[in-house]
PDB file of C-alpha atoms and ligand atoms in Angstrom:
ATOM      1  CA  MET G1084      -0.242   0.015  -0.132  1.00 61.00           C
ATOM      2  CA  ALA G1085       1.553   3.043  -0.985  1.00 93.00           C
ATOM      3  CA  ILE G1086      -0.052   7.057  -1.648  1.00 96.00           C
ATOM      4  CA  GLN G1087       1.016   7.898  -5.150  1.00 97.00           C
ATOM      5  CA  ALA G1088       2.327  11.500  -6.154  1.00 97.00           C
ATOM      6  CA  VAL G1089      -0.853  13.022  -8.312  1.00 98.00           C
ATOM      7  CA  LEU G1090       0.617  14.413 -11.585  1.00 98.00           C
ATOM      8  CA  LYS G1091      -0.341  17.569 -12.689  1.00 98.00           C
ATOM      9  CA  MET G1092      -1.873  19.373 -15.480  1.00 98.00           C
ATOM     10  CA  GLY G1093       1.246  20.109 -18.021  1.00 98.00           C
ATOM     11  CA  GLU G1094       2.099  16.727 -17.652  1.00 98.00           C
ATOM     12  CA  ARG G1095       3.074  14.921 -21.037  1.00 97.00           C
ATOM     13  CA  SER G1096       1.229  11.741 -20.085  1.00 96.00           C
ATOM     14  CA  LEU G1097      -1.775  12.596 -18.982  1.00 98.00           C
ATOM     15  CA  LEU G1098      -2.671  13.586 -22.208  1.00 98.00           C
ATOM     16  CA  GLN G1099      -1.879  10.087 -23.600  1.00 98.00           C
ATOM     17  CA  ARG G1100      -4.325   7.152 -24.808  1.00 98.00           C
ATOM     18  CA  SER G1101      -3.975   4.639 -21.641  1.00 98.00           C
ATOM     19  CA  HIS G1102      -3.663   0.974 -23.231  1.00 98.00           C
ATOM     20  CA  GLU G1103      -6.043  -1.270 -22.222  1.00 98.00           C
ATOM     21  CA  VAL G1104      -5.649  -3.983 -19.670  1.00 98.00           C
ATOM     22  CA  ASP G1105      -5.280  -7.984 -20.662  1.00 97.00           C
ATOM     23  CA  THR G1106      -4.720  -9.625 -17.703  1.00 97.00           C
ATOM     24  CA  PHE G1107      -6.802  -9.629 -14.865  1.00 98.00           C
ATOM     25  CA  ASN G1108      -6.830 -11.123 -11.379  1.00 97.00           C
ATOM     26  CA  SER G1109      -3.073 -10.441 -11.042  1.00 97.00           C
ATOM     27  CA  ARG G1110      -0.430  -9.263  -8.588  1.00 97.00           C
ATOM     28  CA  GLN G1111       0.517  -6.434 -10.264  1.00 97.00           C
ATOM     29  CA  LEU G1112      -3.586  -5.179 -10.864  1.00 98.00           C
ATOM     30  CA  GLU G1113      -4.434  -5.876  -7.017  1.00 98.00           C
ATOM     31  CA  GLN G1114      -0.985  -3.134  -6.578  1.00 98.00           C
ATOM     32  CA  LEU G1115      -1.949  -0.576  -8.616  1.00 98.00           C
ATOM     33  CA  ILE G1116      -5.615  -0.177  -7.443  1.00 98.00           C
ATOM     34  CA  GLU G1117      -4.308  -0.701  -3.905  1.00 98.00           C
ATOM     35  CA  ASP G1118      -1.900   2.961  -4.404  1.00 98.00           C
ATOM     36  CA  MET G1119      -4.892   3.962  -6.497  1.00 98.00           C
ATOM     37  CA  TRP G1120      -7.699   3.383  -3.280  1.00 97.00           C
ATOM     38  CA  ASP G1121      -4.860   5.215  -0.425  1.00 97.00           C
ATOM     39  CA  THR G1122      -3.938   7.795  -3.108  1.00 97.00           C
ATOM     40  CA  MET G1123      -7.961   9.370  -3.699  1.00 95.00           C
ATOM     41  CA  THR G1124      -8.581   8.617  -0.111  1.00 92.00           C
ATOM     42  CA  GLU G1125      -4.906  11.084   0.527  1.00 93.00           C
ATOM     43  CA  GLU G1126      -6.513  13.043  -1.792  1.00 92.00           C
ATOM     44  CA  LYS G1127     -10.347  13.112  -0.515  1.00 88.00           C
ATOM     45  CA  GLY G1128     -11.026  12.826  -4.332  1.00 90.00           C
ATOM     46  CA  VAL G1129     -14.127  11.606  -5.611  1.00 91.00           C
ATOM     47  CA  GLY G1130     -12.777   9.214  -8.122  1.00 95.00           C
ATOM     48  CA  LEU G1131      -8.859   8.342  -9.588  1.00 97.00           C
ATOM     49  CA  ALA G1132      -7.651   6.848 -13.159  1.00 98.00           C
ATOM     50  CA  ALA G1133      -4.551   5.341 -13.681  1.00 98.00           C
ATOM     51  CA  PRO G1134      -3.094   7.665 -15.221  1.00 98.00           C
ATOM     52  CA  GLN G1135      -3.092  10.269 -12.657  1.00 98.00           C
ATOM     53  CA  ILE G1136      -0.427   7.582 -10.272  1.00 98.00           C
ATOM     54  CA  ALA G1137       1.075   7.983 -13.699  1.00 98.00           C
ATOM     55  CA  VAL G1138       0.472   4.284 -14.801  1.00 98.00           C
ATOM     56  CA  ASN G1139      -1.241   4.563 -18.281  1.00 98.00           C
ATOM     57  CA  GLN G1140      -3.524   1.683 -18.206  1.00 98.00           C
ATOM     58  CA  ARG G1141      -6.995   1.757 -18.984  1.00 98.00           C
ATOM     59  CA  VAL G1142      -8.115   1.435 -14.473  1.00 98.00           C
ATOM     60  CA  VAL G1143     -10.446   3.902 -12.751  1.00 98.00           C
ATOM     61  CA  ILE G1144     -11.836   3.938  -9.097  1.00 98.00           C
ATOM     62  CA  PHE G1145     -15.134   6.435  -7.746  1.00 96.00           C
ATOM     63  CA  GLY G1146     -17.292   5.863  -5.014  1.00 92.00           C
ATOM     64  CA  TYR G1147     -18.085   7.310  -1.623  1.00 84.00           C
ATOM     65  CA  ASP G1148     -20.630   6.693   0.967  1.00 80.00           C
ATOM     66  CA  HIS G1149     -21.613   9.801   1.577  1.00 76.00           C
ATOM     67  CA  ASN G1150     -20.611  13.533   0.499  1.00 69.00           C
ATOM     68  CA  PRO G1151     -21.402  16.404   2.288  1.00 66.00           C
ATOM     69  CA  ARG G1152     -21.024  18.454  -0.440  1.00 62.00           C
ATOM     70  CA  TYR G1153     -23.867  16.597  -1.821  1.00 64.00           C
ATOM     71  CA  PRO G1154     -25.765  15.508   1.152  1.00 68.00           C
ATOM     72  CA  ASP G1155     -28.974  14.660  -0.729  1.00 70.00           C
ATOM     73  CA  ALA G1156     -27.396  12.899  -4.138  1.00 71.00           C
ATOM     74  CA  PRO G1157     -27.068   8.765  -3.233  1.00 78.00           C
ATOM     75  CA  ALA G1158     -24.486   7.137  -2.433  1.00 84.00           C
ATOM     76  CA  VAL G1159     -22.231   5.899  -5.538  1.00 88.00           C
ATOM     77  CA  PRO G1160     -20.654   2.556  -4.968  1.00 90.00           C
ATOM     78  CA  LYS G1161     -16.732   1.984  -4.493  1.00 95.00           C
ATOM     79  CA  THR G1162     -16.123   0.598  -7.811  1.00 97.00           C
ATOM     80  CA  VAL G1163     -13.134  -0.589  -9.806  1.00 98.00           C
ATOM     81  CA  LEU G1164     -14.060   0.220 -13.695  1.00 98.00           C
ATOM     82  CA  ILE G1165     -11.273  -1.771 -16.333  1.00 98.00           C
ATOM     83  CA  ASN G1166     -11.657  -0.604 -19.776  1.00 98.00           C
ATOM     84  CA  PRO G1167     -14.636   0.916 -19.448  1.00 98.00           C
ATOM     85  CA  THR G1168     -17.238   2.016 -22.370  1.00 98.00           C
ATOM     86  CA  ILE G1169     -19.530   4.458 -22.269  1.00 98.00           C
ATOM     87  CA  THR G1170     -22.787   4.975 -24.007  1.00 98.00           C
ATOM     88  CA  THR G1171     -25.375   7.632 -23.840  1.00 98.00           C
ATOM     89  CA  ILE G1172     -29.355   6.809 -22.906  1.00 98.00           C
ATOM     90  CA  THR G1173     -30.771  10.228 -23.023  1.00 98.00           C
ATOM     91  CA  ASP G1174     -28.401  13.423 -25.345  1.00 98.00           C
ATOM     92  CA  GLU G1175     -29.478  15.633 -22.109  1.00 98.00           C
ATOM     93  CA  ILE G1176     -26.455  18.067 -20.835  1.00 98.00           C
ATOM     94  CA  ASP G1177     -26.405  19.731 -18.343  1.00 96.00           C
ATOM     95  CA  TYR G1178     -23.333  21.850 -16.784  1.00 96.00           C
ATOM     96  CA  VAL G1179     -22.080  21.945 -13.418  1.00 93.00           C
ATOM     97  CA  TRP G1180     -18.426  22.960 -12.361  1.00 93.00           C
ATOM     98  CA  GLU G1181     -16.024  20.542 -11.868  1.00 94.00           C
ATOM     99  CA  GLY G1182     -12.679  20.063  -9.970  1.00 94.00           C
ATOM    100  CA  CYS G1183      -9.521  17.614 -10.608  1.00 96.00           C
ATOM    101  CA  LEU G1184      -6.691  16.426  -8.947  1.00 96.00           C
ATOM    102  CA  SER G1185      -4.454  17.015 -11.573  1.00 97.00           C
ATOM    103  CA  VAL G1186      -6.121  20.896 -11.854  1.00 97.00           C
ATOM    104  CA  PRO G1187      -5.557  21.317  -8.071  1.00 94.00           C
ATOM    105  CA  GLY G1188      -7.154  24.699  -6.620  1.00 93.00           C
ATOM    106  CA  MET G1189      -9.593  25.491 -10.017  1.00 95.00           C
ATOM    107  CA  ARG G1190     -12.945  24.651 -11.423  1.00 94.00           C
ATOM    108  CA  GLY G1191     -14.720  24.805 -14.648  1.00 96.00           C
ATOM    109  CA  LEU G1192     -17.877  24.792 -15.843  1.00 96.00           C
ATOM    110  CA  VAL G1193     -18.283  21.210 -17.951  1.00 97.00           C
ATOM    111  CA  PRO G1194     -21.013  19.693 -19.932  1.00 98.00           C
ATOM    112  CA  ARG G1195     -21.901  15.672 -19.687  1.00 98.00           C
ATOM    113  CA  PHE G1196     -24.376  13.467 -20.187  1.00 98.00           C
ATOM    114  CA  VAL G1197     -26.609  13.194 -17.209  1.00 98.00           C
ATOM    115  CA  ASN G1198     -27.612   9.221 -18.382  1.00 98.00           C
ATOM    116  CA  ILE G1199     -25.079   7.494 -19.001  1.00 98.00           C
ATOM    117  CA  ARG G1200     -24.817   3.608 -19.373  1.00 98.00           C
ATOM    118  CA  TYR G1201     -21.477   2.216 -18.064  1.00 98.00           C
ATOM    119  CA  GLN G1202     -19.455  -1.206 -19.354  1.00 98.00           C
ATOM    120  CA  GLY G1203     -16.191  -2.409 -18.386  1.00 98.00           C
ATOM    121  CA  TYR G1204     -15.050  -4.954 -15.719  1.00 98.00           C
ATOM    122  CA  ASP G1205     -13.709  -5.304 -12.428  1.00 98.00           C
ATOM    123  CA  GLN G1206     -10.437  -6.631 -11.611  1.00 97.00           C
ATOM    124  CA  PHE G1207     -10.770 -10.099 -11.128  1.00 97.00           C
ATOM    125  CA  GLY G1208     -12.825  -9.824 -14.861  1.00 97.00           C
ATOM    126  CA  ASN G1209     -16.220  -9.966 -13.692  1.00 98.00           C
ATOM    127  CA  LYS G1210     -18.403  -7.657 -15.882  1.00 98.00           C
ATOM    128  CA  ILE G1211     -19.357  -4.599 -14.981  1.00 98.00           C
ATOM    129  CA  ASP G1212     -22.772  -2.977 -16.495  1.00 98.00           C
ATOM    130  CA  ARG G1213     -25.135   0.425 -14.966  1.00 97.00           C
ATOM    131  CA  GLU G1214     -26.882   2.996 -15.595  1.00 97.00           C
ATOM    132  CA  ALA G1215     -25.867   6.444 -13.633  1.00 96.00           C
ATOM    133  CA  SER G1216     -27.966   9.615 -13.610  1.00 95.00           C
ATOM    134  CA  ASP G1217     -26.405  13.077 -12.911  1.00 93.00           C
ATOM    135  CA  PHE G1218     -22.954  13.670 -10.790  1.00 91.00           C
ATOM    136  CA  HIS G1219     -22.643   9.258 -10.924  1.00 93.00           C
ATOM    137  CA  ALA G1220     -22.485  10.059 -14.931  1.00 96.00           C
ATOM    138  CA  ARG G1221     -20.198  13.113 -14.047  1.00 95.00           C
ATOM    139  CA  VAL G1222     -17.848  11.042 -12.260  1.00 95.00           C
ATOM    140  CA  ILE G1223     -17.207   7.963 -15.342  1.00 97.00           C
ATOM    141  CA  GLN G1224     -17.148  10.739 -17.799  1.00 98.00           C
ATOM    142  CA  HIS G1225     -14.325  13.291 -16.458  1.00 98.00           C
ATOM    143  CA  GLU G1226     -12.477   9.777 -15.004  1.00 98.00           C
ATOM    144  CA  CYS G1227     -12.767   7.863 -18.457  1.00 98.00           C
ATOM    145  CA  ASP G1228     -11.725  11.451 -20.762  1.00 98.00           C
ATOM    146  CA  HIS G1229      -8.404  10.993 -18.343  1.00 98.00           C
ATOM    147  CA  LEU G1230      -8.015   7.419 -20.607  1.00 98.00           C
ATOM    148  CA  ASP G1231      -8.339   9.647 -23.462  1.00 98.00           C
ATOM    149  CA  GLY G1232      -5.559  11.810 -22.165  1.00 98.00           C
ATOM    150  CA  THR G1233      -8.450  14.541 -21.810  1.00 98.00           C
ATOM    151  CA  LEU G1234      -8.340  16.531 -19.106  1.00 98.00           C
ATOM    152  CA  TYR G1235     -11.757  19.234 -17.680  1.00 98.00           C
ATOM    153  CA  PRO G1236     -10.110  22.484 -18.288  1.00 98.00           C
ATOM    154  CA  GLN G1237     -10.670  20.429 -22.645  1.00 98.00           C
ATOM    155  CA  ARG G1238     -14.293  20.874 -22.385  1.00 98.00           C
ATOM    156  CA  VAL G1239     -15.339  23.484 -20.957  1.00 98.00           C
ATOM    157  CA  GLU G1240     -16.989  26.029 -23.712  1.00 98.00           C
ATOM    158  CA  ASP G1241     -16.743  29.152 -21.977  1.00 96.00           C
ATOM    159  CA  MET G1242     -13.641  30.071 -20.622  1.00 96.00           C
ATOM    160  CA  GLN G1243     -14.746  32.874 -18.050  1.00 94.00           C
ATOM    161  CA  TYR G1244     -15.807  29.880 -16.368  1.00 95.00           C
ATOM    162  CA  PHE G1245     -12.977  28.236 -15.631  1.00 97.00           C
ATOM    163  CA  GLY G1246     -10.481  29.713 -12.791  1.00 96.00           C
ATOM    164  CA  PHE G1247      -9.102  29.016  -8.969  1.00 95.00           C
ATOM    165  CA  CYS G1248     -12.063  29.105  -6.840  1.00 92.00           C
ATOM    166  CA  GLU G1249     -11.137  31.500  -3.920  1.00 91.00           C
ATOM    167  CA  GLU G1250     -11.487  34.368  -7.383  1.00 94.00           C
ATOM    168  CA  LEU G1251     -14.581  32.418  -8.291  1.00 93.00           C
ATOM    169  CA  GLU G1252     -16.306  32.587  -5.195  1.00 91.00           C
ATOM    170  CA  ASN G1253     -15.271  35.256  -4.850  1.00 92.00           C
ATOM    171  CA  ASN G1254     -17.026  37.448  -8.408  1.00 92.00           C
ATOM    172  CA  GLY G1255     -19.977  35.149  -7.367  1.00 90.00           C
ATOM    173  CA  TYR G1256     -19.005  32.154  -9.609  1.00 89.00           C
ATOM    174  CA  LEU G1257     -18.946  29.474  -7.442  1.00 85.00           C
ATOM    175  CA  GLU G1258     -20.770  28.957  -3.440  1.00 79.00           C
ATOM    176  CA  PRO G1259     -17.670  29.028  -1.174  1.00 71.00           C
ATOM    177  CA  GLN G1260     -17.015  25.525  -0.563  1.00 66.00           C
ATOM    178  CA  PRO G1261     -14.133  23.359  -0.969  1.00 60.00           C
ATOM    179  CA  CYS G1262     -13.011  22.280  -4.494  1.00 58.00           C
ATOM    180  CA  ASP G1263     -14.088  18.839  -5.491  1.00 64.00           C
ATOM    181  CA  GLU G1264     -11.624  16.631  -6.678  1.00 75.00           C
ATOM    182  CA  ALA G1265     -11.874  13.236  -8.761  1.00 76.00           C
TER     183      ALA G1265
HETATM  184 NI1  LIG K1674      -9.583  14.363 -12.800  1.00 68.16          NI
END
């Protein structure tokens, strides 16, 4: 078990497409996932993608029991998702402020699909097939973007809605609250 350093925007490897996992239930994969949970917990994230700790494999983790910033949102089950695919269920899009552990202290207003289906595998090779909405769906889209080398600032459509948390709060864009990062 080890907390790993989270790579920050500017690192070239964050912009690469990550590789498919082809061997499940391996010691190497188990170690990677342990490191990812340790790092996400330490950084108080709601999700993490393997390339954020310098491993360019298609592995993401996400989930929490209770998020004080979204007290009414249902818990998102703690999930390891490997080689994920996302399909949209409806065309509906919403715009919500996002943060990222690789872009610390900043937030941007990002469009995401509201209702999605996601499929993939856990670390043992068992199939995962779920539907998700709202914040749950947003976290998955954010994490899966990391696997294709996309960081959320690349999805901000109007750059007046991208900046440092404190300044966005001072200028009335954001409610004063801790940044939510994934
Ligand atoms: Ni992120």
